[in-house]
Coordinates of C-alpha atoms (C1' of nucleotides) in Angstrom, one line a residue:
Chain A
M29 CA -21.5 -31.1 -6.4
L30 CA -23.0 -30.2 -3.4
S31 CA -19.5 -28.5 -2.4
G32 CA -18.9 -27.4 -5.9
F33 CA -21.6 -25.4 -5.7
V34 CA -21.2 -23.6 -2.7
Q35 CA -17.4 -22.8 -2.8
R36 CA -18.7 -21.2 -6.4
E37 CA -21.4 -18.8 -4.4
R38 CA -23.4 -21.4 -5.9
L39 CA -26.0 -20.8 -3.1
A40 CA -29.0 -21.6 -4.5
D41 CA -28.1 -24.2 -6.8
A42 CA -26.7 -25.5 -3.4
R43 CA -29.8 -25.7 -1.8
L44 CA -31.6 -27.3 -4.1
L45 CA -29.7 -29.4 -4.6
F46 CA -28.9 -30.6 -0.9
E47 CA -33.0 -30.7 -0.6
R48 CA -33.9 -33.3 -3.8
L49 CA -30.2 -35.6 -2.2
P50 CA -32.7 -39.2 -1.4
E51 CA -30.4 -39.6 1.8
K52 CA -29.2 -36.4 3.4
D53 CA -25.6 -37.0 5.7
I54 CA -23.8 -35.4 8.2
V55 CA -21.3 -33.8 5.3
S56 CA -24.0 -32.8 4.1
W57 CA -25.6 -30.7 6.2
N58 CA -22.3 -29.4 7.2
A59 CA -21.4 -28.2 3.7
M60 CA -24.9 -26.2 3.5
I61 CA -23.8 -24.4 6.8
S62 CA -20.4 -24.0 5.8
G63 CA -21.7 -22.3 2.7
Y64 CA -23.6 -20.1 3.9
A65 CA -21.5 -19.2 7.2
Q66 CA -18.4 -18.0 4.7
N67 CA -20.6 -16.0 2.9
G68 CA -22.4 -14.2 4.8
N69 CA -25.1 -15.9 5.8
M70 CA -25.7 -15.8 9.8
I71 CA -29.3 -16.2 9.9
E72 CA -29.3 -19.5 6.8
A73 CA -26.1 -20.8 8.1
K74 CA -28.2 -20.8 11.9
H75 CA -30.8 -22.3 10.2
F76 CA -29.6 -24.8 8.7
F77 CA -27.3 -25.8 12.7
V78 CA -30.2 -25.3 14.6
E79 CA -32.5 -28.5 12.2
S80 CA -29.5 -30.6 11.7
P81 CA -29.8 -34.0 13.0
C82 CA -26.7 -34.5 14.1
K83 CA -23.6 -32.4 15.2
D84 CA -19.9 -32.8 15.2
V85 CA -16.7 -31.8 15.3
F86 CA -17.5 -30.0 11.9
T87 CA -20.4 -28.5 12.0
W88 CA -19.5 -26.6 15.9
T89 CA -16.2 -25.6 14.1
A90 CA -18.3 -24.3 10.8
M91 CA -20.1 -22.2 12.6
L92 CA -17.5 -20.5 14.8
S93 CA -15.4 -19.5 12.3
G94 CA -18.2 -18.1 10.4
Y95 CA -19.1 -15.7 14.0
A96 CA -16.0 -14.8 13.8
Q97 CA -15.0 -13.8 10.0
N98 CA -18.6 -11.9 10.1
G99 CA -17.2 -9.8 12.8
M100 CA -19.4 -11.4 15.8
L101 CA -16.9 -12.0 18.0
D102 CA -19.1 -13.1 20.6
E103 CA -21.7 -15.4 19.3
A104 CA -18.2 -16.7 18.1
R105 CA -16.6 -17.7 22.0
M106 CA -20.2 -18.0 23.4
V107 CA -20.0 -20.9 20.5
F108 CA -16.5 -22.0 20.7
D109 CA -18.0 -22.5 25.1
E110 CA -21.2 -24.6 24.3
M111 CA -19.9 -27.3 21.7
P112 CA -19.1 -30.7 23.6
E113 CA -16.0 -31.3 21.7
R114 CA -12.8 -29.5 20.2
N115 CA -9.5 -30.3 18.4
S116 CA -7.1 -28.3 17.0
V117 CA -9.4 -26.1 14.3
S118 CA -12.0 -25.5 16.4
W119 CA -9.1 -23.5 19.2
N120 CA -7.0 -22.1 16.3
A121 CA -10.3 -20.4 14.8
M122 CA -11.1 -18.9 18.1
I123 CA -8.0 -17.6 18.4
S124 CA -7.7 -16.4 14.8
A125 CA -11.2 -15.0 15.7
Y126 CA -9.4 -13.0 18.2
V127 CA -6.6 -11.7 15.9
Q128 CA -9.3 -10.6 13.4
H129 CA -10.6 -8.0 15.7
R130 CA -7.2 -7.6 17.4
K131 CA -7.4 -8.4 21.1
M132 CA -4.1 -9.8 21.5
V133 CA -4.1 -10.6 24.8
E134 CA -7.4 -12.8 24.8
A135 CA -5.3 -14.7 21.3
E136 CA -2.0 -15.5 23.5
E137 CA -4.9 -16.4 26.5
L138 CA -6.1 -20.0 24.1
F139 CA -3.0 -20.0 22.5
N140 CA -0.9 -20.4 25.7
V141 CA -3.6 -22.2 27.2
M142 CA -4.9 -25.2 24.0
P143 CA -3.6 -28.6 24.7
C144 CA -2.2 -28.9 21.5
R145 CA -0.5 -26.0 19.7
N146 CA 0.3 -26.9 15.9
I147 CA 2.4 -25.9 12.9
S148 CA -1.1 -23.0 12.6
S149 CA -1.2 -22.3 15.7
W150 CA 2.2 -20.3 15.8
N151 CA 1.3 -19.2 12.2
T152 CA -1.8 -17.4 13.7
M153 CA -0.4 -15.8 16.7
V154 CA 2.4 -15.1 13.9
T155 CA 0.3 -12.9 11.5
G156 CA -2.2 -11.8 13.9
Y157 CA 1.3 -10.4 16.6
G158 CA 2.5 -8.9 12.9
Q159 CA -1.2 -6.5 11.6
A160 CA -0.7 -5.4 15.3
G161 CA 2.5 -3.8 14.2
M162 CA 3.2 -5.5 17.7
I163 CA 6.6 -6.9 15.0
D164 CA 8.2 -7.8 18.5
E165 CA 6.4 -9.6 20.1
A166 CA 5.8 -11.5 16.7
R167 CA 9.6 -12.1 16.4
R168 CA 9.1 -12.7 20.2
I169 CA 6.7 -15.7 18.9
F170 CA 7.9 -17.1 15.9
D171 CA 12.0 -17.6 17.2
K172 CA 9.7 -20.3 19.8
M173 CA 8.5 -22.2 17.1
E174 CA 10.0 -26.1 16.4
D175 CA 8.9 -26.9 13.2
R176 CA 7.9 -24.1 10.4
D177 CA 6.3 -23.9 7.3
A178 CA 5.8 -21.3 4.8
I179 CA 4.2 -19.7 5.9
S180 CA 5.9 -19.6 9.0
W181 CA 8.5 -17.3 7.1
S182 CA 5.7 -15.4 4.5
A183 CA 4.3 -14.1 8.0
M184 CA 7.1 -12.7 9.6
I185 CA 8.3 -11.2 7.2
A186 CA 5.0 -9.5 5.6
G187 CA 4.9 -8.9 9.5
Y188 CA 8.3 -7.1 9.3
T189 CA 7.4 -5.7 5.9
Q190 CA 3.9 -3.9 7.3
S191 CA 5.5 -2.5 9.9
G192 CA 7.8 -0.2 7.8
H193 CA 10.9 -2.4 8.9
G194 CA 11.8 -3.3 5.0
E195 CA 15.3 -4.5 5.6
D196 CA 14.6 -6.2 8.3
A197 CA 11.4 -8.3 5.9
L198 CA 14.4 -9.1 3.7
H199 CA 17.1 -9.7 5.5
L200 CA 14.9 -12.6 7.2
F201 CA 14.4 -13.7 3.5
I202 CA 17.8 -14.2 2.9
E203 CA 17.9 -16.4 6.0
M204 CA 14.5 -18.8 5.0
V205 CA 16.5 -19.1 1.6
R206 CA 19.7 -20.1 3.9
N207 CA 17.5 -22.3 6.0
G208 CA 16.4 -24.0 3.0
A209 CA 12.7 -22.8 3.6
R210 CA 10.6 -24.0 0.2
M211 CA 8.6 -20.7 -1.3
N212 CA 5.5 -21.4 -2.8
R213 CA 3.4 -19.2 -4.5
S214 CA 2.6 -17.1 -1.4
S215 CA 5.7 -16.7 -0.4
F216 CA 6.5 -14.7 -3.7
T217 CA 3.6 -12.5 -3.5
C218 CA 5.0 -11.4 0.0
L219 CA 8.5 -10.7 -1.0
F220 CA 7.2 -9.1 -4.0
S221 CA 4.8 -6.8 -1.5
T222 CA 8.1 -5.9 0.8
C223 CA 10.3 -5.4 -2.9
A224 CA 7.8 -2.2 -3.9
D225 CA 7.1 -1.2 -0.5
I226 CA 11.1 -0.5 0.0
A227 CA 12.0 -0.2 -3.6
V228 CA 14.6 -2.3 -4.1
L229 CA 14.4 -3.0 -7.7
E230 CA 17.9 -5.5 -8.4
C231 CA 16.4 -7.9 -4.8
G232 CA 12.2 -7.5 -6.6
M233 CA 15.1 -9.3 -10.2
Q234 CA 16.1 -11.6 -8.1
V235 CA 12.7 -12.5 -6.3
H236 CA 11.1 -13.0 -10.0
G237 CA 13.9 -14.8 -11.2
R238 CA 14.0 -17.3 -8.7
L239 CA 10.0 -17.3 -9.1
V240 CA 10.0 -18.5 -13.0
K241 CA 12.5 -21.5 -12.0
A242 CA 10.1 -22.8 -9.0
G243 CA 8.3 -23.2 -12.1
Y244 CA 5.6 -20.7 -10.7
G245 CA 3.0 -19.2 -13.0
L246 CA 1.9 -16.1 -12.7
G247 CA -1.4 -17.5 -12.3
C248 CA -4.4 -15.6 -8.8
F249 CA -1.9 -12.6 -6.8
V250 CA 1.7 -14.0 -7.6
G251 CA 1.0 -12.0 -10.8
N252 CA -0.7 -8.8 -9.6
A253 CA 1.6 -8.4 -6.1
L254 CA 4.9 -8.8 -9.3
L255 CA 3.2 -6.3 -11.8
A256 CA 4.0 -3.8 -8.8
M257 CA 6.5 -4.6 -7.7
Y258 CA 7.6 -3.7 -11.3
F259 CA 5.6 -0.1 -10.9
K260 CA 6.8 0.4 -7.6
C261 CA 10.1 0.1 -8.1
G262 CA 8.9 2.3 -12.1
S263 CA 10.5 0.3 -13.6
I264 CA 7.3 0.1 -16.3
D265 CA 9.0 -1.6 -19.1
E266 CA 8.9 -4.6 -16.9
A267 CA 5.4 -3.9 -15.5
Y268 CA 4.1 -4.2 -19.1
I269 CA 5.7 -7.7 -20.1
A270 CA 4.6 -8.9 -17.1
F271 CA 1.3 -6.8 -17.6
C272 CA 1.2 -9.4 -21.0
E273 CA 2.6 -12.7 -19.0
I274 CA -0.4 -12.4 -17.0
S275 CA -2.9 -15.3 -18.5
K276 CA -5.6 -14.8 -15.7
K277 CA -6.1 -10.6 -15.8
D278 CA -8.4 -10.1 -13.3
V279 CA -9.7 -7.0 -11.8
V280 CA -7.2 -6.3 -9.8
T281 CA -4.4 -6.7 -12.7
W282 CA -6.3 -4.1 -13.8
N283 CA -6.6 -1.7 -11.1
T284 CA -2.7 -1.9 -10.3
M285 CA -1.7 -1.6 -14.4
I286 CA -4.5 1.9 -14.2
A287 CA -2.6 2.8 -10.8
G288 CA 0.7 2.9 -12.0
Y289 CA 0.1 4.3 -14.6
A290 CA -1.3 7.6 -13.4
R291 CA 1.4 7.4 -10.6
H292 CA 4.5 8.1 -13.1
G293 CA 2.2 11.2 -14.9
F294 CA 0.9 8.9 -18.0
G295 CA -2.8 9.0 -17.7
D296 CA -3.1 9.4 -21.0
K297 CA -1.7 5.3 -20.5
A298 CA -3.7 4.6 -17.7
L299 CA -6.4 5.9 -19.8
E300 CA -6.2 3.6 -22.8
V301 CA -6.0 0.2 -20.5
F302 CA -8.9 1.9 -18.5
D303 CA -11.0 1.4 -22.6
L304 CA -8.1 -1.8 -23.0
M305 CA -10.1 -3.0 -19.6
R306 CA -13.4 -1.5 -20.6
K307 CA -13.7 -3.6 -24.1
T308 CA -12.3 -7.1 -22.5
G309 CA -15.0 -7.7 -20.3
T310 CA -14.0 -6.7 -16.7
K311 CA -16.4 -4.7 -14.8
P312 CA -14.7 -1.6 -13.4
D313 CA -15.1 -1.1 -9.2
E314 CA -14.7 1.6 -6.7
V315 CA -11.0 1.8 -7.1
T316 CA -9.8 1.1 -9.9
M317 CA -12.0 5.4 -10.8
V318 CA -9.8 6.3 -8.4
G319 CA -7.0 5.1 -10.4
V320 CA -8.8 6.2 -14.1
L321 CA -9.1 9.8 -11.8
S322 CA -6.4 10.0 -10.1
A323 CA -5.0 9.3 -13.8
C324 CA -6.8 12.6 -15.1
S325 CA -5.6 14.5 -11.8
H326 CA -2.2 13.7 -12.1
T327 CA -2.2 14.4 -16.2
G328 CA -4.3 17.5 -15.7
L329 CA -7.5 16.2 -17.8
V330 CA -9.8 18.2 -16.0
N331 CA -13.4 17.9 -18.3
K332 CA -13.2 14.2 -19.0
G333 CA -12.0 13.8 -14.5
I334 CA -15.9 15.0 -14.1
D335 CA -17.3 12.7 -16.8
F336 CA -15.3 10.4 -16.2
F337 CA -16.0 10.6 -11.7
H338 CA -20.2 11.3 -13.1
S339 CA -20.6 8.4 -15.3
M340 CA -19.5 6.1 -12.2
H341 CA -23.0 6.0 -10.8
Q342 CA -24.7 6.0 -14.3
D343 CA -23.1 3.2 -16.3
F344 CA -20.9 1.5 -13.4
G345 CA -23.6 2.3 -11.2
L346 CA -20.0 2.5 -8.3
K347 CA -21.1 5.3 -5.3
P348 CA -18.7 8.0 -5.0
R349 CA -17.6 7.4 -2.2
A350 CA -14.6 9.9 -0.3
E351 CA -11.8 9.0 -2.3
H352 CA -12.9 9.8 -5.1
Y353 CA -14.6 13.4 -3.6
T354 CA -11.1 13.6 -3.1
C355 CA -9.6 13.6 -5.8
L356 CA -12.3 15.3 -7.8
I357 CA -10.9 18.1 -5.0
D358 CA -7.7 17.2 -6.3
L359 CA -8.3 17.4 -9.6
L360 CA -10.2 21.1 -9.5
G361 CA -7.6 22.1 -7.4
R362 CA -4.4 21.5 -9.1
A363 CA -6.2 22.9 -12.9
G364 CA -6.4 26.1 -9.6
R365 CA -10.3 26.5 -10.4
L366 CA -10.5 26.9 -6.0
A367 CA -13.8 27.7 -6.6
E368 CA -15.2 25.0 -7.3
A369 CA -13.3 23.2 -5.4
K370 CA -14.1 25.2 -2.4
S371 CA -18.5 24.5 -3.2
L372 CA -17.6 21.2 -3.7
M373 CA -16.9 20.8 -0.5
K374 CA -19.4 23.1 0.7
D375 CA -21.7 19.8 -0.7
L376 CA -20.1 16.9 -0.1
P377 CA -22.9 14.2 1.1
F378 CA -20.7 14.0 3.9
Q379 CA -17.7 16.2 6.8
P380 CA -15.0 16.7 4.7
D381 CA -11.8 14.9 6.3
A382 CA -8.3 15.3 6.7
T383 CA -7.2 14.3 3.2
M384 CA -10.0 16.6 1.6
W385 CA -8.8 19.7 3.4
G386 CA -6.0 18.7 2.3
A387 CA -5.9 18.3 -1.7
L388 CA -7.1 21.8 -1.2
L389 CA -4.1 22.8 0.9
G390 CA -1.4 21.3 -2.1
A391 CA -4.2 23.1 -4.5
S392 CA -4.0 26.3 -2.8
R393 CA -0.2 25.9 -2.9
I394 CA 0.6 25.1 -6.8
H395 CA -1.9 28.1 -7.7
H396 CA -0.5 30.9 -4.2
D397 CA -3.5 31.2 -2.5
T398 CA -2.4 31.9 0.6
D399 CA -5.8 32.2 2.2
L400 CA -7.5 29.4 1.4
G401 CA -4.3 27.2 1.7
K402 CA -4.4 28.8 5.8
K403 CA -8.0 27.9 6.0
S404 CA -7.2 24.7 5.5
A405 CA -4.9 24.1 7.1
E406 CA -6.0 25.4 10.2
K407 CA -9.5 22.3 9.5
I408 CA -6.4 19.9 9.0
F409 CA -5.1 20.7 12.7
E410 CA -8.7 21.0 14.2
L411 CA -9.4 17.4 12.3
E412 CA -5.3 16.1 13.4
P413 CA -3.3 17.6 15.8
D414 CA -0.4 16.1 15.3
N415 CA -0.1 15.5 11.9
A416 CA 3.4 17.1 11.2
G417 CA 3.7 17.1 7.1
M418 CA 0.5 19.5 7.0
Y419 CA 3.2 22.1 9.3
V420 CA 5.9 21.6 7.1
L421 CA 3.2 22.8 4.1
L422 CA 1.7 25.5 5.2
S423 CA 5.6 26.9 6.4
N424 CA 6.5 26.4 3.1
L425 CA 3.2 28.5 2.2
Y426 CA 4.2 31.4 4.2
A427 CA 8.3 31.1 3.5
S428 CA 6.6 31.6 -0.3
S429 CA 5.3 35.1 0.1
G430 CA 7.4 35.9 2.1
S431 CA 5.7 35.9 5.4
W432 CA 8.4 34.9 8.2
A433 CA 6.8 36.0 11.2
E434 CA 4.3 33.3 10.5
V435 CA 7.0 30.7 9.9
G436 CA 8.2 31.6 13.0
K437 CA 5.1 30.9 14.7
L438 CA 4.5 28.0 13.0
R439 CA 6.9 26.5 14.0
V440 CA 6.9 27.0 18.1
M441 CA 3.3 26.3 17.5
M442 CA 4.8 22.3 16.4
R443 CA 7.6 22.8 19.1
D444 CA 5.1 23.3 21.6
K445 CA 2.8 20.6 21.1
G446 CA 5.5 18.4 20.7
V447 CA 5.1 16.9 16.5
K448 CA 7.8 16.3 15.2
K449 CA 8.9 16.5 11.6
V450 CA 10.0 13.7 10.2
P451 CA 13.9 13.0 8.4
G452 CA 13.8 13.3 5.2
F453 CA 16.1 10.4 4.1
S454 CA 16.6 9.5 -0.1
W455 CA 18.0 6.2 -1.5
I456 CA 18.9 3.6 -4.3
E457 CA 20.5 0.8 -4.9
V458 CA 23.0 0.4 -6.5
N459 CA 25.6 -3.4 -7.5
N460 CA 22.2 -4.8 -5.0
K461 CA 22.8 -2.5 -1.7
V462 CA 20.8 0.0 -0.3
H463 CA 22.1 3.8 -0.4
N464 CA 21.1 5.7 2.3
F465 CA 21.1 9.5 2.2
S466 CA 20.2 12.2 4.2
V467 CA 19.8 16.1 4.4
G468 CA 23.6 17.9 4.4
D469 CA 24.7 14.1 5.2
T470 CA 28.1 12.7 6.5
V471 CA 28.0 9.4 7.2
H472 CA 27.9 7.9 4.0
P473 CA 32.4 6.7 2.5
E474 CA 31.9 8.7 -0.5
K475 CA 31.1 12.1 1.2
A476 CA 34.0 13.9 -0.6
K477 CA 33.8 12.5 -3.7
I478 CA 29.5 13.5 -3.8
Y479 CA 30.0 17.2 -2.5
A480 CA 32.8 17.7 -4.8
F481 CA 30.9 16.1 -8.0
L482 CA 27.8 18.2 -6.6
E483 CA 30.5 21.6 -6.8
E484 CA 31.1 20.6 -10.3
L485 CA 27.9 20.3 -11.1
D486 CA 26.1 23.5 -9.5
L487 CA 28.1 26.0 -12.2
K488 CA 27.8 24.1 -15.0
M489 CA 23.4 24.2 -13.9
K490 CA 24.4 27.9 -13.5
K491 CA 25.6 28.0 -16.3
A492 CA 22.7 26.3 -18.4
G493 CA 20.4 29.4 -16.4
Y494 CA 19.3 27.6 -13.2
V495 CA 18.2 29.4 -10.4
P496 CA 17.4 28.0 -7.2
S497 CA 14.4 29.2 -5.7
T498 CA 15.5 29.7 -2.5
K499 CA 12.2 30.6 -1.3
L500 CA 10.7 26.9 0.0
V501 CA 13.7 26.9 3.1
L502 CA 11.4 26.6 6.4
H503 CA 13.9 29.7 7.9
D504 CA 14.0 33.2 6.8
V505 CA 18.3 33.1 6.7
E506 CA 20.9 34.3 4.1
E507 CA 20.5 33.8 1.1
E508 CA 23.6 31.6 0.5
E509 CA 23.2 29.7 3.5
K510 CA 19.4 28.7 1.9
E511 CA 21.3 27.9 -1.2
H512 CA 23.7 25.8 0.3
M513 CA 20.9 24.1 2.5
L514 CA 19.8 23.2 -0.3
K515 CA 22.3 22.0 -2.2
Y516 CA 22.1 19.1 0.2
H517 CA 19.1 18.1 -0.2
S518 CA 19.0 13.8 -0.2
E519 CA 17.1 13.2 -3.1
K520 CA 19.9 15.1 -4.7
L521 CA 23.1 13.3 -3.3
A522 CA 21.7 10.2 -4.2
V523 CA 21.4 11.4 -7.2
A524 CA 24.9 12.2 -7.5
Y525 CA 25.7 9.1 -6.1
G526 CA 24.0 7.5 -8.8
I527 CA 25.5 9.6 -11.3
L528 CA 28.4 8.6 -10.6
N529 CA 28.1 4.9 -10.6
M530 CA 25.4 3.8 -12.5
T531 CA 26.7 2.7 -15.9
P532 CA 25.6 5.3 -18.2
T533 CA 22.8 3.9 -19.9
R534 CA 20.8 2.8 -16.4
P535 CA 17.9 5.1 -14.8
I536 CA 19.0 6.6 -12.1
R537 CA 16.9 4.8 -10.1
V538 CA 15.8 7.3 -7.0
I539 CA 13.6 6.5 -3.5
K540 CA 12.3 9.5 -1.3
N541 CA 10.4 9.3 2.1
L542 CA 9.0 12.8 1.3
R543 CA 7.5 14.5 -1.3
V544 CA 10.3 16.1 -3.2
C545 CA 10.5 19.7 -3.1
E546 CA 10.6 22.6 -5.1
D547 CA 14.0 23.9 -6.0
C548 CA 14.8 20.3 -6.5
H549 CA 13.0 19.3 -8.1
N550 CA 13.4 22.3 -10.4
A551 CA 17.3 20.3 -10.8
I552 CA 16.5 17.4 -11.2
K553 CA 15.2 18.3 -14.1
C554 CA 17.8 20.0 -15.0
I555 CA 20.8 17.2 -14.5
S556 CA 19.7 15.2 -16.4
L557 CA 20.1 18.0 -19.5
I558 CA 23.1 18.0 -18.5
E559 CA 25.0 14.9 -17.6
N560 CA 22.0 13.5 -20.2
R561 CA 20.4 10.4 -18.3
L562 CA 16.9 9.0 -17.4
I563 CA 16.3 10.0 -14.0
I564 CA 13.6 8.1 -11.7
L565 CA 12.7 9.6 -8.3
R566 CA 10.0 8.3 -5.9
D567 CA 8.6 10.0 -3.9
S568 CA 5.7 9.9 -0.9
N569 CA 3.1 10.4 -3.1
R570 CA 4.5 9.8 -6.9
F571 CA 6.7 8.9 -9.7
H572 CA 8.9 11.4 -11.3
H573 CA 11.1 10.5 -14.9
F574 CA 12.9 13.4 -15.7
R575 CA 14.5 13.6 -18.9
G576 CA 16.0 15.3 -21.2
G577 CA 15.1 19.1 -18.9
S578 CA 11.9 18.4 -17.9
C579 CA 9.5 15.5 -15.7
S580 CA 7.0 13.8 -17.1
C581 CA 4.4 15.0 -14.0
R582 CA 4.8 18.3 -16.6
D583 CA 5.6 19.6 -12.8
Y584 CA 2.2 19.6 -12.1
W585 CA 2.4 17.1 -8.9
Chain B
dC13 C1' -17.6 -30.5 5.5
dT14 C1' -13.8 -26.9 10.5
dA15 C1' -8.3 -23.5 11.3
dG16 C1' -2.7 -20.2 9.5
dG17 C1' -0.5 -16.3 5.4
dG18 C1' -0.8 -13.1 -0.1
dT19 C1' -2.2 -9.1 -4.8
dT20 C1' -4.9 -2.6 -6.7
dA21 C1' -6.3 3.1 -4.8
dG22 C1' -5.6 6.6 -0.7

DNA sequence: CTAGGGTTAG
């Protein structure tokens, strides 16, 4: 009963009950301590700790992990040093405290000297190195393990995913299946997140199949992860089905749904879901509002977005954070209301950050305001001198107004500062295999076929009235050569490969690591009409659904 | 009653 109250965060009830207990044993004292500790009230926890007539390992460890979980690392260490006896849980709690504070040296020191390590100790270290981005160290620990459980595998897979090694994550998944490891809900959650990250829909669907086979429902995190996976893999229909199957929808479920529709350019749908969410009595949080505002932004619902921004505080008691201001600046900027966006930047309750200037830079790119773009970019350079993406954006801005001298200066700046442009690449999954393409790819085995097809397509497109927008290419080169370079952008190659190799009725899903360029965007619109295909492109910013010659972003991205 | 993994936005 007591721990039931504690677990449901009904600490006041727990306390009343505790005070009326005729006999308070050590377990009831410990329940109170851990209750306060885990709810962040270390003052009360300490109070009960001091008052408790006798203390065992549980008592001390509850205090230790309480301090650790509330960011009080030094206090946690003091408890650890003072405790009269320690079991493996205490050791693991202390290691976990270091891990949470990214102090891997201290964590490994303890790990090496602890008297008996169990599987949790190993798992904590793998997780720690994974989260710290030290993926080789994580693997070193993982490889040394004698026994692995579901958590060990998920920790390692999650480490690969979160450090951008999606393919290694999937390989390890295959190895895990081959090893006959049992999977639990968390392993599935983790796998969905990996599939979402690198957008491998077919693989994700197979994992979904395994989830069903294992007899797990869509409760807790798994359902939400599945939902996010379908959205991030570009399959809205499957996402909707998953949404319907999640019986207990929590705030994350709704947020995923709203943000998902928003990223795909279906702002109206996102707002419908937001409406439904409120009708079913789920209280929106800050993340919800980021989704709602970005839905308005991507759909061009400017006034509605401004209203939602104000309603945050008035109707939902939420204080707008930096993210929300960024959305608002983006919203105004995209709609061409640059003056309002600029004045909002001046009246911010805090210093504008790089992403806000980035939103302004994006807006000035769309509306060809070179001066504002230049000013924004300079601010970004001050705040983030190594941001390669910003050099490219500014460079394109100059190029589009023909200021080749400025473009040249930027290139020199990039070289002097050692800023490297992130190479663009695109990929597509066909028959369970991922095909990668880079600009002007020369390594794909079917390149001859792809290029021939693109040439052929090019003629048809010219007949249909398509004019390449060569001004966005970074260099000042001869027109013909520029056009040639554009034709071979990675997203075009991936799309061509998809058309050549996929059943005509199926959508072509392509993922690009950077933002799609304007010319490719125009070209793919045209291709969707000529070839009568649905082409779904995920770029670093959002989704584009090309169909019948137009895009779901309505050229507004 | 104490330790380990997982979901949404930018």
